[in-house]
CSV table of C-alpha atoms in Angstrom, one decimal:
chain,number,residue,atom,x,y,z
J,1,MET,CA,-25.2,13.7,33.1
J,2,PRO,CA,-26.8,16.9,31.8
J,3,GLU,CA,-30.0,16.2,29.8
J,4,ASN,CA,-28.6,17.9,26.7
J,5,LYS,CA,-25.7,15.5,26.5
J,6,ASN,CA,-27.6,13.0,24.4
J,7,LYS,CA,-25.5,12.5,21.3
J,8,ILE,CA,-22.7,10.1,20.5
J,9,TYR,CA,-19.9,11.1,18.2
J,10,PHE,CA,-17.3,9.1,16.2
J,11,ILE,CA,-14.2,10.3,14.5
J,12,SER,CA,-11.0,8.7,13.1
J,13,ASP,CA,-7.8,9.4,11.1
J,14,ALA,CA,-6.9,13.0,11.8
J,15,HIS,CA,-3.2,12.1,11.5
J,16,LEU,CA,-2.2,15.3,13.4
J,17,GLY,CA,1.5,16.3,13.1
J,18,ARG,CA,2.1,15.0,9.5
J,19,ASP,CA,4.1,18.1,8.8
J,20,SER,CA,4.5,21.8,9.9
J,21,SER,CA,2.6,23.3,7.0
J,22,SER,CA,-0.2,25.9,7.4
J,23,THR,CA,-2.6,23.3,6.1
J,24,GLU,CA,-1.7,21.1,9.0
J,25,ARG,CA,-2.3,23.9,11.5
J,26,GLU,CA,-5.7,24.7,9.9
J,27,LYS,CA,-6.7,21.0,10.2
J,28,GLU,CA,-5.8,21.0,13.9
J,29,GLN,CA,-7.7,24.2,14.5
J,30,LYS,CA,-10.7,22.8,12.7
J,31,LEU,CA,-10.6,19.7,14.9
J,32,CYS,CA,-10.3,21.8,18.1
J,33,SER,CA,-13.3,23.8,17.0
J,34,PHE,CA,-15.3,20.6,16.4
J,35,LEU,CA,-14.4,19.3,19.9
J,36,SER,CA,-15.4,22.6,21.4
J,37,GLU,CA,-18.7,22.7,19.6
J,38,ILE,CA,-19.8,19.2,20.6
J,39,GLN,CA,-19.0,19.7,24.3
J,40,LYS,CA,-22.5,20.6,25.3
J,41,GLU,CA,-24.2,17.7,23.7
J,42,ALA,CA,-21.7,14.8,23.5
J,43,GLU,CA,-22.4,12.0,25.9
J,44,TYR,CA,-19.7,9.9,24.3
J,45,LEU,CA,-16.9,10.4,21.9
J,46,TYR,CA,-15.3,7.4,20.2
J,47,ILE,CA,-11.9,8.0,18.4
J,48,LEU,CA,-11.3,5.1,16.1
J,49,GLY,CA,-7.6,5.4,15.8
J,50,ASP,CA,-4.8,7.5,14.2
J,51,LEU,CA,-5.7,10.8,15.8
J,52,PHE,CA,-2.0,11.5,15.7
J,53,ASP,CA,0.3,10.7,12.7
J,54,PHE,CA,2.6,9.2,15.3
J,55,TRP,CA,2.7,9.0,19.0
J,56,PHE,CA,5.4,7.7,21.3
J,57,GLU,CA,5.6,8.5,25.0
J,58,TYR,CA,8.2,8.0,27.7
J,59,LYS,CA,7.5,7.8,31.4
J,60,HIS,CA,7.7,11.5,31.8
J,61,LEU,CA,7.6,12.9,28.3
J,62,ILE,CA,5.0,13.1,25.5
J,63,PRO,CA,5.1,14.9,22.1
J,64,LYS,CA,4.7,18.6,22.8
J,65,GLN,CA,3.1,19.5,19.4
J,66,TYR,CA,-0.2,17.9,20.4
J,67,SER,CA,-0.8,20.2,23.4
J,68,SER,CA,-3.7,22.1,21.8
J,69,ILE,CA,-5.7,19.0,21.0
J,70,LEU,CA,-4.9,17.3,24.3
J,71,TRP,CA,-6.2,20.4,26.1
J,72,ARG,CA,-9.4,20.3,24.1
J,73,LEU,CA,-9.9,16.6,24.9
J,74,LYS,CA,-9.4,17.3,28.6
J,75,GLN,CA,-12.0,20.0,28.5
J,76,LEU,CA,-14.4,17.7,26.8
J,77,LYS,CA,-13.8,14.9,29.3
J,78,ASP,CA,-14.1,17.4,32.3
J,79,SER,CA,-17.5,18.5,30.9
J,80,GLY,CA,-18.8,15.0,31.4
J,81,THR,CA,-18.3,13.4,28.0
J,82,LYS,CA,-16.9,9.8,28.1
J,83,ILE,CA,-14.1,9.3,25.6
J,84,TYR,CA,-12.9,6.0,24.2
J,85,TYR,CA,-9.8,5.6,22.0
J,86,LEU,CA,-9.4,2.5,19.7
J,87,ALA,CA,-5.8,2.3,18.7
J,88,GLY,CA,-4.9,2.4,15.0
J,89,ASN,CA,-1.8,1.5,13.0
J,90,HIS,CA,-0.2,4.8,14.0
J,91,ASP,CA,-1.0,4.2,17.7
J,92,PHE,CA,1.1,1.2,18.4
J,93,TRP,CA,3.1,3.0,21.2
J,94,LEU,CA,0.3,4.5,23.3
J,95,GLY,CA,1.3,4.4,27.0
J,96,ASP,CA,-0.7,5.4,30.1
J,97,PHE,CA,-0.8,9.2,29.6
J,98,LEU,CA,-4.3,9.3,28.0
J,99,PRO,CA,-6.0,7.1,30.6
J,100,LYS,CA,-4.1,8.4,33.6
J,101,GLU,CA,-4.0,12.1,32.8
J,102,LEU,CA,-7.1,12.6,30.7
J,103,GLY,CA,-9.3,9.7,31.7
J,104,ILE,CA,-9.6,8.4,28.1
J,105,GLU,CA,-10.1,4.6,27.9
J,106,ILE,CA,-7.8,2.8,25.4
J,107,TYR,CA,-8.6,-0.3,23.5
J,108,PHE,CA,-6.0,-1.9,21.3
J,109,ASP,CA,-8.2,-4.2,19.2
J,110,PHE,CA,-12.0,-3.7,19.1
J,111,LEU,CA,-14.9,-2.6,21.2
J,112,GLU,CA,-18.5,-3.7,21.4
J,113,ALA,CA,-21.0,-1.2,22.8
J,114,THR,CA,-24.8,-0.7,23.1
J,115,HIS,CA,-26.2,2.8,22.8
J,116,GLN,CA,-29.8,4.0,22.3
J,117,GLY,CA,-31.0,0.4,21.8
J,118,LYS,CA,-28.5,-0.3,19.1
J,119,LYS,CA,-25.5,-2.7,19.1
J,120,LEU,CA,-22.2,-1.3,17.8
J,121,PHE,CA,-19.0,-3.0,16.8
J,122,LEU,CA,-16.0,-0.6,16.6
J,123,THR,CA,-12.5,-1.0,15.5
J,124,HIS,CA,-9.9,1.0,13.5
J,125,GLY,CA,-9.7,-1.6,10.8
J,126,ASP,CA,-6.0,-2.2,10.1
J,127,GLY,CA,-5.1,-5.8,9.6
J,128,LEU,CA,-8.6,-6.9,8.7
J,129,ALA,CA,-7.6,-8.1,5.2
J,130,LYS,CA,-6.5,-11.7,5.7
J,131,LYS,CA,-4.6,-11.7,2.5
J,132,ASP,CA,-2.3,-8.9,3.6
J,133,MET,CA,0.2,-11.0,5.5
J,134,GLY,CA,3.0,-8.4,5.1
J,135,TYR,CA,1.1,-5.9,7.2
J,136,ARG,CA,0.0,-8.5,9.7
J,137,ILE,CA,3.6,-9.3,10.3
J,138,LEU,CA,4.6,-5.7,10.5
J,139,LYS,CA,1.9,-5.1,13.1
J,140,LYS,CA,3.3,-7.8,15.4
J,141,ILE,CA,6.8,-6.4,15.1
J,142,LEU,CA,5.7,-2.8,16.0
J,143,ARG,CA,3.6,-4.0,18.9
J,144,ASN,CA,6.3,-6.3,20.3
J,145,LYS,CA,7.0,-5.2,23.9
J,146,PHE,CA,10.7,-5.8,23.6
J,147,ASN,CA,10.9,-3.6,20.5
J,148,ILE,CA,9.1,-0.9,22.3
J,149,TRP,CA,11.4,-1.2,25.3
J,150,TRP,CA,14.5,-1.1,23.1
J,151,TYR,CA,13.2,2.0,21.3
J,152,ARG,CA,12.7,3.9,24.6
J,153,GLN,CA,16.4,3.5,25.2
J,154,LEU,CA,17.3,5.7,22.3
J,155,PRO,CA,18.0,9.5,22.7
J,156,THR,CA,14.7,11.3,22.4
J,157,GLY,CA,15.8,13.4,19.3
J,158,LEU,CA,16.8,10.2,17.4
J,159,ALA,CA,13.7,8.4,18.6
J,160,TYR,CA,11.5,11.2,17.3
J,161,SER,CA,13.2,11.2,13.9
J,162,LEU,CA,12.9,7.5,13.5
J,163,ALA,CA,9.2,7.5,14.6
J,164,LYS,CA,8.4,10.0,12.0
J,165,LYS,CA,10.0,7.9,9.3
J,166,VAL,CA,8.1,4.8,10.6
J,167,SER,CA,4.9,6.7,10.5
J,168,GLN,CA,5.4,7.9,6.9
J,169,ALA,CA,6.4,4.4,5.8
J,170,SER,CA,3.3,2.9,7.4
J,171,ARG,CA,1.0,5.6,5.9
J,172,GLY,CA,2.5,5.0,2.4
J,173,TYR,CA,2.3,1.2,2.7
J,174,THR,CA,-1.3,1.0,3.9
J,175,ALA,CA,-2.5,3.7,1.6
J,176,GLU,CA,-1.5,1.7,-1.5
J,177,ARG,CA,-2.5,-1.7,-0.2
J,178,ASP,CA,-5.8,-1.2,1.7
J,179,LEU,CA,-7.7,0.1,-1.3
J,180,LYS,CA,-7.2,-3.3,-2.8
J,181,TYR,CA,-9.1,-4.9,0.0
J,182,LEU,CA,-12.2,-2.8,0.2
J,183,GLU,CA,-14.4,-5.8,-0.5
J,184,GLU,CA,-12.9,-7.6,2.5
J,185,TYR,CA,-13.8,-4.7,4.8
J,186,LYS,CA,-17.3,-4.9,3.5
J,187,LYS,CA,-17.5,-8.7,4.0
J,188,PHE,CA,-16.1,-8.2,7.5
J,189,ALA,CA,-18.9,-5.7,8.3
J,190,GLN,CA,-21.4,-8.1,6.8
J,191,GLY,CA,-20.3,-10.9,9.0
J,192,LYS,CA,-20.7,-8.7,12.1
J,193,ILE,CA,-24.1,-7.5,11.1
J,194,ALA,CA,-25.2,-11.1,10.5
J,195,SER,CA,-24.1,-11.9,14.1
J,196,GLY,CA,-26.4,-9.2,15.5
J,197,PHE,CA,-24.8,-5.8,15.3
J,198,ASP,CA,-26.8,-2.9,14.0
J,199,TYR,CA,-23.7,-0.7,13.1
J,200,VAL,CA,-20.2,-1.7,12.3
J,201,LEU,CA,-17.8,1.3,12.4
J,202,LEU,CA,-14.3,1.4,11.0
J,203,GLY,CA,-11.7,3.9,10.0
J,204,HIS,CA,-8.3,3.4,8.5
J,205,ILE,CA,-9.0,3.6,4.7
J,206,HIS,CA,-9.9,7.3,4.7
J,207,ILE,CA,-13.0,6.8,2.6
J,208,PRO,CA,-16.4,7.9,4.0
J,209,ILE,CA,-18.8,5.0,3.6
J,210,PHE,CA,-22.4,4.6,4.8
J,211,GLU,CA,-23.9,1.4,3.4
J,212,LYS,CA,-27.0,-0.6,4.5
J,213,ILE,CA,-26.3,-4.3,4.6
J,214,GLU,CA,-29.2,-6.5,5.4
J,215,ASN,CA,-30.5,-5.4,8.9
J,216,GLY,CA,-27.6,-3.2,9.7
J,217,TYR,CA,-25.1,-0.6,8.4
J,218,TYR,CA,-21.4,-0.5,7.5
J,219,VAL,CA,-19.9,2.8,8.3
J,220,ASN,CA,-16.4,4.0,7.5
J,221,LEU,CA,-15.7,7.3,9.2
J,222,GLY,CA,-13.4,8.7,6.5
J,223,ASP,CA,-10.8,11.1,7.7
J,224,TRP,CA,-10.0,14.6,9.2
J,225,PHE,CA,-7.5,15.9,6.7
J,226,LYS,CA,-9.4,15.7,3.4
J,227,ASN,CA,-13.1,14.7,4.0
J,228,PHE,CA,-13.5,16.0,7.6
J,229,THR,CA,-16.3,13.5,8.1
J,230,TYR,CA,-17.6,12.1,11.4
J,231,GLY,CA,-20.4,10.0,12.8
J,232,VAL,CA,-23.2,11.1,15.1
J,233,MET,CA,-25.8,9.0,16.8
J,234,GLU,CA,-29.1,10.5,18.0
J,235,ARG,CA,-32.3,8.7,19.0
J,236,GLY,CA,-31.0,5.4,17.9
J,237,GLU,CA,-30.0,6.5,14.4
J,238,LEU,CA,-26.5,7.0,13.2
J,239,ARG,CA,-25.5,9.3,10.3
J,240,LEU,CA,-22.3,10.4,8.6
J,241,GLU,CA,-21.8,14.1,8.4
J,242,ARG,CA,-19.1,16.5,7.1
J,243,TYR,CA,-17.7,19.3,9.3
J,244,GLY,CA,-17.2,22.8,8.0
């Protein structure tokens, strides 16, 4: 590993492919520039879910509109950066393309890691609110292996159209409800910090948060379509920054 690759980066919730507007294209270009800029110094990149607004892959097909960002991720990985992807509520149907073709490790729940002498707990954050039974049921339905198999039998054009509607519905549902449960997210982080973690990192709610809780920190990474915030860890200290 090159000596100058000594920083760890964290991003979440870019929701690429929401529409075909110029704003959407500018967002993608901005993220591509960010990935290019961190290439020389990023030892690790953690993506805490919802990089894409929806993703569904077949055995030999993937959504073509993400080619630019996938190429940037491949360049970053080939440079020696280790990349980990924690699935979010728009990532239920990730297959084996990212790990097999790009070498990106995928986790569908949470990840515990130690870097620079600090213990980190990382997860996207969807479904943490225990009172939100409606979403917890929806999550099980969308991740059901039979439902995924059945969906793959549909013609690709129809499957694409339905996936976009499911993505929009999921975004609208969680956007309205998750703000009601902000205190639960904080309590979740507090519990993890009490158990020995120095940093608890979440995404999902699209609100940048950096809050000290007892001996640790609760960090919500925000998003990459409004706030353009990201986390960076250097010499054992993590900070939240804004790109551009």
